[in-house]
Short mmCIF file of C-alpha atoms and ligand atoms in Angstrom, two decimals:
data_model
loop_
_atom_site.label_atom_id
_atom_site.label_comp_id
_atom_site.label_asym_id
_atom_site.label_seq_id
_atom_site.Cartn_x
_atom_site.Cartn_y
_atom_site.Cartn_z
CA MET Q 28 -24.04 -7.13 30.62
CA ALA Q 29 -26.77 -5.51 28.68
CA HIS Q 30 -25.48 -2.71 26.58
CA PRO Q 31 -27.75 0.30 25.97
CA PHE Q 32 -27.25 -0.27 22.27
CA SER Q 33 -26.55 -3.18 19.83
CA LEU Q 34 -24.16 -3.00 16.96
CA HIS Q 35 -25.30 -3.08 13.48
CA PRO Q 36 -25.51 -6.87 12.60
CA THR Q 37 -22.62 -6.44 9.74
CA LEU Q 38 -20.50 -4.66 11.96
CA ALA Q 39 -20.80 -7.19 14.58
CA ALA Q 40 -20.03 -10.02 12.20
CA HIS Q 41 -16.59 -8.28 11.22
CA LEU Q 42 -15.46 -7.30 14.93
CA LYS Q 43 -12.66 -9.95 15.35
CA PRO Q 44 -9.32 -8.26 15.46
CA SER Q 45 -7.44 -7.88 12.18
CA PRO Q 46 -4.03 -9.74 12.18
CA THR Q 47 -2.38 -6.50 11.04
CA LEU Q 48 -3.80 -4.80 14.31
CA PHE Q 49 -2.61 -7.92 16.10
CA ILE Q 50 0.87 -7.68 14.93
CA ASN Q 51 1.22 -3.90 15.36
CA GLU Q 52 -0.06 -4.03 18.72
CA ARG Q 53 1.93 -6.97 19.77
CA VAL Q 54 5.01 -5.01 18.53
CA THR Q 55 4.36 -1.74 20.44
CA GLN Q 56 3.49 -3.98 23.45
CA LEU Q 57 6.90 -5.88 23.01
CA TRP Q 58 8.84 -2.46 22.75
CA ALA Q 59 7.40 -1.09 25.67
CA GLU Q 60 8.33 -4.15 27.63
CA GLY Q 61 11.90 -3.18 26.33
CA LYS Q 62 11.83 -6.49 24.08
CA THR Q 63 13.94 -6.40 20.80
CA VAL Q 64 11.85 -6.38 17.69
CA TYR Q 65 12.75 -6.10 13.94
CA HIS Q 66 9.59 -4.52 12.73
CA LEU Q 67 8.68 -5.33 9.12
CA GLY Q 68 5.04 -5.01 9.86
CA PHE Q 69 5.00 -1.20 9.49
CA GLY Q 70 4.22 0.07 5.95
CA GLU Q 71 5.02 4.01 6.72
CA SER Q 72 7.43 6.08 4.82
CA ARG Q 73 9.36 8.18 7.41
CA PHE Q 74 11.38 10.56 5.73
CA PRO Q 75 11.75 14.18 7.20
CA VAL Q 76 9.00 16.76 6.25
CA HIS Q 77 10.41 18.86 3.56
CA PRO Q 78 11.36 22.31 4.77
CA LYS Q 79 9.29 24.00 2.31
CA LEU Q 80 6.18 22.17 3.34
CA ASN Q 81 7.07 22.71 6.82
CA ALA Q 82 6.79 26.41 6.13
CA ALA Q 83 3.93 26.13 4.19
CA LEU Q 84 1.97 24.45 7.01
CA ALA Q 85 3.34 26.89 9.72
CA ALA Q 86 2.26 29.82 7.59
CA ASN Q 87 -1.38 28.40 7.38
CA ILE Q 88 -2.10 27.64 10.65
CA GLN Q 89 -4.47 30.27 11.29
CA GLN Q 90 -6.62 29.04 8.41
CA THR Q 91 -9.80 27.98 10.60
CA SER Q 92 -12.46 28.07 8.24
CA TYR Q 93 -14.39 24.96 6.92
CA LEU Q 94 -13.55 24.76 3.23
CA PRO Q 95 -15.39 23.56 0.31
CA THR Q 96 -16.54 19.94 0.65
CA GLN Q 97 -14.61 19.09 -2.84
CA GLY Q 98 -11.61 20.77 -1.50
CA LEU Q 99 -9.73 24.19 -1.72
CA PRO Q 100 -10.04 25.52 -5.35
CA ALA Q 101 -6.45 26.39 -5.33
CA LEU Q 102 -5.29 22.79 -4.29
CA ARG Q 103 -7.61 21.29 -6.83
CA THR Q 104 -6.17 23.44 -9.61
CA ALA Q 105 -2.51 22.64 -8.41
CA ILE Q 106 -3.70 18.95 -8.38
CA ALA Q 107 -5.28 18.98 -11.78
CA ASP Q 108 -2.14 20.64 -13.10
CA PHE Q 109 0.24 17.88 -11.71
CA TYR Q 110 -1.97 15.15 -13.11
CA THR Q 111 -2.08 16.85 -16.55
CA LYS Q 112 1.88 17.67 -16.57
CA GLN Q 113 3.38 15.03 -14.27
CA MET Q 114 1.26 12.03 -14.71
CA LYS Q 115 0.14 12.88 -18.43
CA LEU Q 116 -3.40 12.57 -17.83
CA PRO Q 117 -5.21 15.75 -18.91
CA THR Q 118 -7.19 16.69 -15.57
CA THR Q 119 -9.37 19.76 -14.76
CA ALA Q 120 -10.07 20.79 -10.91
CA ALA Q 121 -13.57 19.83 -11.71
CA GLN Q 122 -12.61 16.28 -11.53
CA VAL Q 123 -10.63 16.33 -8.41
CA ILE Q 124 -11.89 15.93 -4.97
CA VAL Q 125 -9.57 15.80 -1.57
CA ALA Q 126 -10.16 14.13 1.39
CA SER Q 127 -8.65 13.07 4.70
CA GLY Q 128 -6.43 10.29 3.25
CA SER Q 129 -7.38 8.17 0.07
CA LYS Q 130 -8.76 5.63 2.38
CA PRO Q 131 -12.21 7.57 2.95
CA LEU Q 132 -12.26 8.39 -0.87
CA LEU Q 133 -11.94 4.63 -1.67
CA TRP Q 134 -14.68 4.19 0.90
CA ALA Q 135 -16.76 6.92 -0.60
CA LEU Q 136 -16.35 5.45 -4.12
CA GLN Q 137 -17.76 1.94 -2.94
CA MET Q 138 -20.81 3.50 -1.05
CA ALA Q 139 -21.70 5.64 -3.90
CA LEU Q 140 -21.86 2.56 -6.17
CA ASP Q 141 -23.78 -0.38 -6.01
CA ALA Q 142 -21.24 -2.45 -7.39
CA ASP Q 143 -19.67 -6.02 -6.56
CA LEU Q 144 -15.77 -5.49 -5.88
CA ILE Q 145 -13.40 -7.55 -7.85
CA LEU Q 146 -9.91 -7.65 -6.27
CA PRO Q 147 -6.59 -8.95 -7.56
CA THR Q 148 -4.74 -11.75 -5.30
CA PRO Q 149 -3.17 -10.28 -2.87
CA SER Q 150 -4.82 -6.89 -2.42
CA TRP Q 151 -4.38 -4.20 0.34
CA VAL Q 152 -5.85 -4.84 3.58
CA SER Q 153 -8.84 -2.07 3.66
CA TYR Q 154 -10.55 -2.67 0.29
CA ALA Q 155 -12.30 -5.97 1.16
CA PRO Q 156 -13.36 -4.88 4.73
CA GLN Q 157 -14.72 -1.59 3.33
CA ALA Q 158 -16.61 -3.49 1.03
CA ARG Q 159 -18.01 -5.86 3.56
CA LEU Q 160 -19.00 -3.10 6.17
CA LEU Q 161 -20.95 -1.56 3.33
CA GLN Q 162 -22.58 -4.80 2.59
CA ARG Q 163 -21.09 -5.21 -0.86
CA THR Q 164 -19.79 -8.54 -2.20
CA VAL Q 165 -16.04 -9.16 -2.71
CA HIS Q 166 -14.72 -11.47 -5.58
CA TYR Q 167 -11.09 -12.06 -5.58
CA ILE Q 168 -9.36 -12.96 -8.82
CA PRO Q 169 -7.54 -16.37 -8.34
CA ALA Q 170 -3.45 -16.08 -8.29
CA ASN Q 171 -1.01 -17.99 -6.79
CA ALA Q 172 2.57 -17.79 -5.34
CA ALA Q 173 4.10 -20.36 -7.90
CA ASP Q 174 3.33 -17.82 -10.71
CA GLY Q 175 4.39 -14.70 -8.69
CA TYR Q 176 0.52 -13.63 -8.15
CA ALA Q 177 0.41 -12.85 -11.75
CA LEU Q 178 -3.09 -11.27 -12.77
CA THR Q 179 -4.27 -12.90 -15.87
CA LEU Q 180 -7.07 -11.91 -18.00
CA ASP Q 181 -8.60 -15.33 -17.92
CA ALA Q 182 -8.79 -15.11 -14.29
CA LEU Q 183 -10.17 -11.66 -14.39
CA ASP Q 184 -12.88 -13.06 -16.63
CA GLN Q 185 -13.51 -16.15 -14.79
CA THR Q 186 -14.10 -14.08 -11.52
CA VAL Q 187 -16.29 -11.37 -13.61
CA ARG Q 188 -18.61 -14.20 -14.77
CA GLN Q 189 -19.24 -14.97 -11.18
CA SER Q 190 -20.85 -11.99 -10.19
CA SER Q 191 -24.44 -11.40 -11.09
CA ASN Q 192 -24.30 -8.11 -10.26
CA PRO Q 193 -24.43 -5.72 -13.42
CA SER Q 194 -22.43 -3.39 -11.61
CA LYS Q 195 -18.75 -3.99 -11.09
CA LEU Q 196 -15.62 -2.12 -9.52
CA LEU Q 197 -12.29 -3.36 -10.19
CA LEU Q 198 -9.57 -2.10 -7.77
CA LEU Q 199 -6.02 -2.02 -9.01
CA ASN Q 200 -2.96 -0.85 -6.97
CA SER Q 201 0.00 -0.43 -8.95
CA PRO Q 202 2.99 -0.29 -7.59
CA ASN Q 203 1.07 -2.60 -5.11
CA ASN Q 204 0.98 -3.23 -1.55
CA PRO Q 205 1.94 -5.90 -0.45
CA GLY Q 206 4.42 -6.86 -3.14
CA GLY Q 207 5.85 -3.92 -4.62
CA TRP Q 208 5.19 -5.06 -8.15
CA MET Q 209 3.71 -3.02 -10.87
CA ILE Q 210 1.47 -3.98 -13.90
CA GLU Q 211 3.05 -4.01 -17.16
CA PRO Q 212 1.70 -1.18 -19.70
CA SER Q 213 0.48 -3.79 -22.35
CA GLN Q 214 -1.16 -5.98 -19.69
CA LEU Q 215 -2.83 -2.85 -18.34
CA ALA Q 216 -3.92 -1.88 -22.00
CA GLU Q 217 -5.46 -5.24 -22.14
CA ILE Q 218 -7.34 -5.14 -18.81
CA CYS Q 219 -8.56 -1.63 -19.87
CA ASN Q 220 -10.05 -3.07 -22.98
CA TYR Q 221 -11.72 -5.75 -20.97
CA CYS Q 222 -13.26 -3.48 -18.69
CA ARG Q 223 -14.31 -1.15 -21.37
CA GLN Q 224 -16.00 -4.16 -23.22
CA HIS Q 225 -17.79 -5.45 -19.80
CA ASN Q 226 -18.55 -1.84 -18.58
CA ILE Q 227 -16.57 -2.26 -15.35
CA LEU Q 228 -15.43 0.77 -13.70
CA ILE Q 229 -11.68 0.64 -12.69
CA GLY Q 230 -10.57 2.39 -9.31
CA SER Q 231 -6.83 2.67 -9.58
CA ASP Q 232 -5.32 3.09 -6.15
CA GLU Q 233 -2.02 5.12 -7.26
CA ILE Q 234 -0.71 5.99 -3.68
CA TYR Q 235 2.66 4.55 -4.88
CA ALA Q 236 2.83 6.13 -8.29
CA LEU Q 237 5.89 8.29 -7.41
CA THR Q 238 7.70 5.54 -5.25
CA ALA Q 239 8.44 3.73 -8.41
CA HIS Q 240 12.06 2.05 -8.36
CA GLY Q 241 12.78 3.18 -11.93
CA ASN Q 242 12.96 -0.04 -13.62
CA ARG Q 243 9.51 0.06 -15.04
CA PRO Q 244 7.40 3.18 -15.93
CA HIS Q 245 4.21 3.89 -13.78
CA VAL Q 246 1.29 3.80 -16.13
CA SER Q 247 -2.31 4.67 -14.92
CA PRO Q 248 -5.30 2.89 -16.48
CA ALA Q 249 -6.75 6.18 -16.97
CA HIS Q 250 -4.33 6.46 -19.89
CA TYR Q 251 -6.31 3.90 -21.75
CA TYR Q 252 -9.79 4.10 -20.33
CA PRO Q 253 -10.16 7.57 -19.14
CA GLU Q 254 -13.81 7.35 -19.03
CA GLY Q 255 -14.11 4.57 -16.64
CA THR Q 256 -11.11 4.85 -14.28
CA VAL Q 257 -10.97 6.86 -10.72
CA VAL Q 258 -7.39 7.56 -9.67
CA PHE Q 259 -6.53 7.68 -6.01
CA GLY Q 260 -3.39 9.61 -4.71
CA GLY Q 261 -2.30 11.65 -1.98
CA LEU Q 262 0.85 12.86 0.33
CA SER Q 263 1.16 9.88 2.54
CA LYS Q 264 3.66 7.61 0.80
CA HIS Q 265 6.04 9.73 -1.69
CA LEU Q 266 6.29 12.63 0.94
CA SER Q 267 6.19 10.70 4.00
CA LEU Q 268 2.91 12.60 5.10
CA GLY Q 269 0.40 9.78 6.12
CA GLY Q 270 -0.66 11.73 9.25
CA TRP Q 271 -1.36 14.66 7.59
CA ARG Q 272 -4.27 12.68 5.93
CA LEU Q 273 -4.64 14.36 2.58
CA GLY Q 274 -5.90 12.13 -0.27
CA VAL Q 275 -6.86 12.88 -3.69
CA ALA Q 276 -9.27 11.19 -6.02
CA VAL Q 277 -9.46 12.23 -9.82
CA LEU Q 278 -12.92 11.34 -11.41
CA PRO Q 279 -13.52 10.73 -15.19
CA ALA Q 280 -14.44 13.97 -17.21
CA GLY Q 281 -17.78 14.02 -18.60
CA GLU Q 282 -21.31 13.31 -17.52
CA SER Q 283 -20.60 9.96 -15.71
CA GLY Q 284 -17.97 11.35 -13.77
CA ASP Q 285 -20.04 14.30 -12.80
CA LEU Q 286 -22.89 12.31 -11.50
CA LEU Q 287 -20.28 10.32 -9.36
CA MET Q 288 -18.68 13.48 -8.20
CA ARG Q 289 -22.23 14.64 -7.21
CA GLY Q 290 -22.71 11.04 -5.38
CA MET Q 291 -19.32 11.27 -3.58
CA LYS Q 292 -19.76 15.01 -2.70
CA VAL Q 293 -22.84 14.06 -0.72
CA ILE Q 294 -21.04 11.30 1.21
CA ALA Q 295 -18.25 13.73 1.95
CA GLY Q 296 -20.45 16.51 3.31
CA GLU Q 297 -22.16 14.38 5.34
CA ILE Q 298 -19.41 12.42 6.99
CA TRP Q 299 -16.14 14.53 6.88
CA SER Q 300 -17.26 17.94 5.45
CA SER Q 301 -13.58 18.60 4.08
CA PRO Q 302 -10.17 17.82 5.36
CA ALA Q 303 -8.10 20.25 7.58
CA ALA Q 304 -7.99 23.66 6.09
CA PRO Q 305 -4.07 24.27 7.07
CA ILE Q 306 -3.46 20.80 5.52
CA GLN Q 307 -5.16 21.83 2.44
CA TYR Q 308 -3.11 25.07 2.20
CA ALA Q 309 0.04 23.45 2.63
CA ALA Q 310 -0.63 20.70 0.07
CA VAL Q 311 -0.79 23.39 -2.47
CA ALA Q 312 2.89 23.46 -2.36
CA ALA Q 313 3.40 19.88 -2.49
CA TYR Q 314 1.41 19.70 -5.84
CA GLN Q 315 2.53 22.82 -7.53
CA GLU Q 316 5.51 22.50 -9.79
CA ASP Q 317 8.71 22.77 -7.64
CA ALA Q 318 11.84 21.21 -8.75
CA GLU Q 319 13.20 20.97 -5.22
CA ILE Q 320 10.23 19.09 -4.09
CA THR Q 321 10.35 16.73 -7.05
CA ASP Q 322 13.81 16.12 -6.52
CA TYR Q 323 13.20 15.17 -2.75
CA ILE Q 324 10.45 12.95 -3.92
CA ALA Q 325 12.83 11.14 -6.25
CA THR Q 326 15.58 10.84 -3.69
CA CYS Q 327 13.29 9.34 -1.11
CA ALA Q 328 11.74 6.87 -3.83
CA LYS Q 329 15.60 5.78 -4.63
CA VAL Q 330 16.50 5.36 -0.86
CA HIS Q 331 13.37 3.15 -0.72
CA ALA Q 332 14.36 1.19 -3.58
CA VAL Q 333 17.78 0.54 -2.47
CA ARG Q 334 16.92 -0.57 0.93
CA THR Q 335 14.05 -2.67 -0.54
CA GLN Q 336 15.88 -4.42 -3.37
CA HIS Q 337 18.63 -5.22 -0.85
CA LEU Q 338 16.30 -7.16 1.12
CA TRP Q 339 14.83 -8.63 -1.84
CA SER Q 340 18.31 -9.88 -3.25
CA TRP Q 341 19.03 -11.62 0.09
CA LEU Q 342 15.58 -13.33 0.04
CA VAL Q 343 16.55 -14.60 -3.07
CA GLU Q 344 19.88 -15.66 -1.87
CA PHE Q 345 18.24 -17.66 0.78
CA GLY Q 346 16.26 -19.41 -2.15
CA ILE Q 347 12.87 -17.64 -0.84
CA PRO Q 348 10.17 -17.24 -3.70
CA CYS Q 349 9.37 -13.61 -3.96
CA PRO Q 350 8.22 -11.31 -6.65
CA GLU Q 351 10.98 -8.68 -7.49
CA PRO Q 352 9.48 -5.28 -6.24
CA GLN Q 353 9.46 -2.48 -8.80
CA GLY Q 354 8.19 0.10 -6.72
CA ALA Q 355 7.13 1.19 -2.92
CA PHE Q 356 8.75 -0.79 0.29
CA TYR Q 357 7.11 -3.98 0.42
CA LEU Q 358 8.22 -7.63 -0.64
CA PHE Q 359 5.59 -10.55 -0.83
CA PRO Q 360 7.85 -13.93 -0.05
CA ASN Q 361 6.51 -17.36 -0.30
CA PHE Q 362 7.62 -20.00 2.27
CA ASP Q 363 5.56 -22.88 0.63
CA PRO Q 364 8.81 -24.82 -0.11
CA TRP Q 365 9.09 -25.35 3.62
CA LYS Q 366 5.76 -26.43 4.27
CA GLU Q 367 6.49 -29.80 5.85
CA ALA Q 368 9.24 -28.60 7.84
CA LEU Q 369 6.96 -25.79 9.13
CA ALA Q 370 4.11 -27.95 9.76
CA ALA Q 371 6.46 -30.28 12.08
CA LYS Q 372 6.86 -26.79 13.96
CA GLY Q 373 3.21 -26.39 14.28
CA VAL Q 374 2.98 -23.78 11.15
CA HIS Q 375 0.28 -24.43 9.15
CA THR Q 376 -1.28 -20.99 8.13
CA SER Q 377 0.47 -17.61 7.25
CA ASP Q 378 -0.95 -16.41 10.26
CA ASP Q 379 0.96 -19.14 12.26
CA LEU Q 380 4.20 -18.06 10.25
CA ALA Q 381 3.90 -14.54 11.41
CA SER Q 382 3.49 -15.43 14.71
CA HIS Q 383 6.29 -17.81 14.76
CA LEU Q 384 8.73 -15.28 13.14
CA LEU Q 385 7.78 -12.77 16.00
CA GLU Q 386 8.08 -15.33 19.07
CA GLU Q 387 11.42 -17.42 17.72
CA TYR Q 388 13.27 -14.75 15.47
CA GLN Q 389 11.70 -11.46 16.80
CA ILE Q 390 10.76 -10.42 13.38
CA ALA Q 391 7.46 -8.58 12.79
CA THR Q 392 5.73 -9.08 9.36
CA LEU Q 393 2.05 -9.33 8.37
CA PRO Q 394 0.20 -12.77 7.12
CA GLY Q 395 -0.76 -13.11 3.49
CA THR Q 396 -4.27 -13.81 4.89
CA ALA Q 397 -4.73 -9.84 5.81
CA PHE Q 398 -4.28 -9.45 1.89
CA GLY Q 399 -6.88 -11.99 0.81
CA VAL Q 400 -4.67 -14.85 0.17
CA PRO Q 401 -5.81 -18.33 1.57
CA ALA Q 402 -4.50 -19.31 5.11
CA HIS Q 403 -2.61 -22.42 3.62
CA GLU Q 404 -0.31 -20.35 1.57
CA LEU Q 405 2.41 -19.30 3.55
CA SER Q 406 3.05 -15.89 2.10
CA LEU Q 407 4.10 -12.87 4.40
CA ARG Q 408 4.44 -9.03 3.89
CA LEU Q 409 7.51 -7.59 4.64
CA ALA Q 410 7.55 -3.68 5.04
CA THR Q 411 11.18 -2.14 5.04
CA SER Q 412 10.01 1.39 5.55
CA TYR Q 413 10.57 1.23 9.39
CA VAL Q 414 13.86 -0.88 9.55
CA ASP Q 415 16.71 1.51 10.78
CA MET Q 416 14.39 4.54 10.36
CA GLU Q 417 12.64 3.56 13.92
CA SER Q 418 12.94 7.43 15.02
CA GLU Q 419 12.94 10.73 13.48
CA GLU Q 420 16.74 11.17 14.06
CA LYS Q 421 17.45 7.59 12.39
CA ALA Q 422 15.27 8.63 9.40
CA ALA Q 423 17.04 12.03 9.09
CA HIS Q 424 20.39 10.58 9.48
CA LEU Q 425 20.00 8.01 6.56
CA LEU Q 426 18.41 10.41 4.47
CA ALA Q 427 21.70 12.60 5.08
CA ALA Q 428 24.02 9.49 4.61
CA TRP Q 429 22.60 9.10 1.28
CA GLN Q 430 22.64 12.82 0.24
CA THR Q 431 26.34 12.98 1.08
CA ASN Q 432 27.21 9.71 -0.48
CA PRO Q 433 24.74 8.10 -2.78
CA ASN Q 434 26.33 4.88 -2.97
CA PRO Q 435 23.80 1.73 -2.38
CA GLN Q 436 26.32 -0.42 -1.28
CA GLN Q 437 27.92 1.76 1.57
CA LEU Q 438 24.53 2.83 2.39
CA MET Q 439 23.32 -0.92 3.23
CA GLU Q 440 26.86 -1.68 4.99
CA GLU Q 441 27.47 1.42 6.84
CA HIS Q 442 23.87 2.56 7.97
CA HIS Q 443 21.92 -0.48 8.28
CA PRO Q 444 22.63 -2.32 11.50
CA VAL Q 445 18.88 -3.38 12.12
CA MET Q 446 18.61 -4.50 8.32
CA GLN Q 447 21.64 -6.76 8.77
CA GLU Q 448 20.57 -8.50 11.80
CA THR Q 449 16.99 -9.05 10.16
CA ILE Q 450 18.64 -10.60 7.08
CA ARG Q 451 21.13 -12.78 9.43
CA ARG Q 452 17.81 -13.98 11.28
CA PHE Q 453 16.17 -14.95 8.11
CA GLY Q 454 19.12 -16.58 6.84
CA ALA Q 455 19.05 -18.52 10.35
CA PHE Q 456 15.43 -19.42 10.05
CA ILE Q 457 15.73 -20.85 6.58
CA ASP Q 458 18.80 -22.96 7.66
CA GLY Q 459 16.99 -24.37 10.55
CA LEU Q 460 14.22 -25.53 8.19
CA GLN Q 461 16.64 -26.85 5.78
CA ASP Q 462 18.24 -28.87 8.77
CA GLY Q 463 14.74 -30.15 9.36
CA LEU Q 464 14.25 -31.21 5.74
CA ARG Q 465 17.79 -32.93 5.63
CA GLY Q 466 16.93 -34.73 9.11
CA GLU Q 467 13.67 -35.77 7.76
CA ASN Q 468 15.04 -37.03 4.46
CA GLY Q 469 18.42 -38.64 5.85
N1 PLP X 503 -3.67 2.22 -0.65
C1 PLP X 503 -2.70 1.59 0.02
C2 PLP X 503 -2.42 0.54 -1.10
C3 PLP X 503 -2.12 1.65 1.10
O1 PLP X 503 -1.08 0.84 1.23
C4 PLP X 503 -2.49 2.72 1.80
C5 PLP X 503 -1.87 3.13 3.20
O2 PLP X 503 -1.18 2.05 3.64
C6 PLP X 503 -3.46 3.66 1.47
C7 PLP X 503 -4.04 3.32 0.21
C8 PLP X 503 -4.11 4.50 2.32
O3 PLP X 503 -3.43 5.60 2.21
P1 PLP X 503 -3.85 7.20 2.76
O4 PLP X 503 -2.95 7.75 3.97
O5 PLP X 503 -4.09 8.08 1.74
O6 PLP X 503 -5.19 6.91 3.36
#
């Protein structure tokens, strides 16, 4: 059929459905058919809205006017204070811009620059597609499962040398999605020095900063390299407010930061104008100093930590290589040790593996390919955020259980039937593969 339009060739070239959407749509469809699915495919924090934020939103529902493109001044001031005091990054309101989620701000940064994008392997799903839609070149820094996907300075340097574009943007994400690991401060300092020497801008996606599990401090590259770092944050993860769509970017102070802000404001002004007014007014309460909200954020982070560390310790028990998570609610296990046994079942890529686990064990995951990992490396992303928190009632129940009795073992034993069954199924899956290996060997 002839269309009364033609898609832009760049968009047309990237229209194949992403594995992320495929798995999510498949789970929704299976649930609608009444089938059981153990959903580890969804990375969405699901704790209840804090009552103070609920009240703040209700009180501002009549705010109907457009707000300044850069954001509500009172909100930008609260955000600047938050970054100055809590994140130890001296920040003024002039450096802050808000948008409907950090995702459009990441887009605006890439659009504002004429830069090649340098990404660690693995990296969050949207950075590379955004770059490709903007016709920017993407370079992945090589890393592999055997080394726990360590990001090395050598590999960064090799990658930087491949790019002939004098303008480069390195996107870092710590704690990270898909694996929950964090960059160590000393390593971060080295990366920052390197970027300063080579005039590379860092985009630091710190959306999970307040979900750190507590065994490693969160440190921003802006601490070492303030003049060359753009920090991203928002309410989606630590306050479980993804659907509120409130994201933040903190640009460098000084002349180059001002120029970048001018560019990003033009993009914001021509695309989204400003985030929803009631949400911005309510967000002031989320960023203002408030011991109750700080405490709530810490509690939610702790429950994520308990649940994610629990699943991680079982994967390790089953002998599955998996970097230890230090924040957020993700795990990135690798199944390469069972490559042959899996090949015998027709599983050759991480996409095949995700489909196999869904069809045979009813476990939904995302394949490593969605995060820039080569297809033949059998890595998967598991998200614990949805497990035993499938409904609002279950999420509220779990939080209440922890608040009444903050005992990690009891929380996992008494309130996690879905997690227990998921673990049992992972065990059965690995047992089946070992049997296959024993069968072949014997
Ligand atoms: N960055 C990472 C690493 C994420 O995992 C997500 C959401 O899944 C985002 C950014 C986007 O968050 P927002 O809701 O602020 O757009």
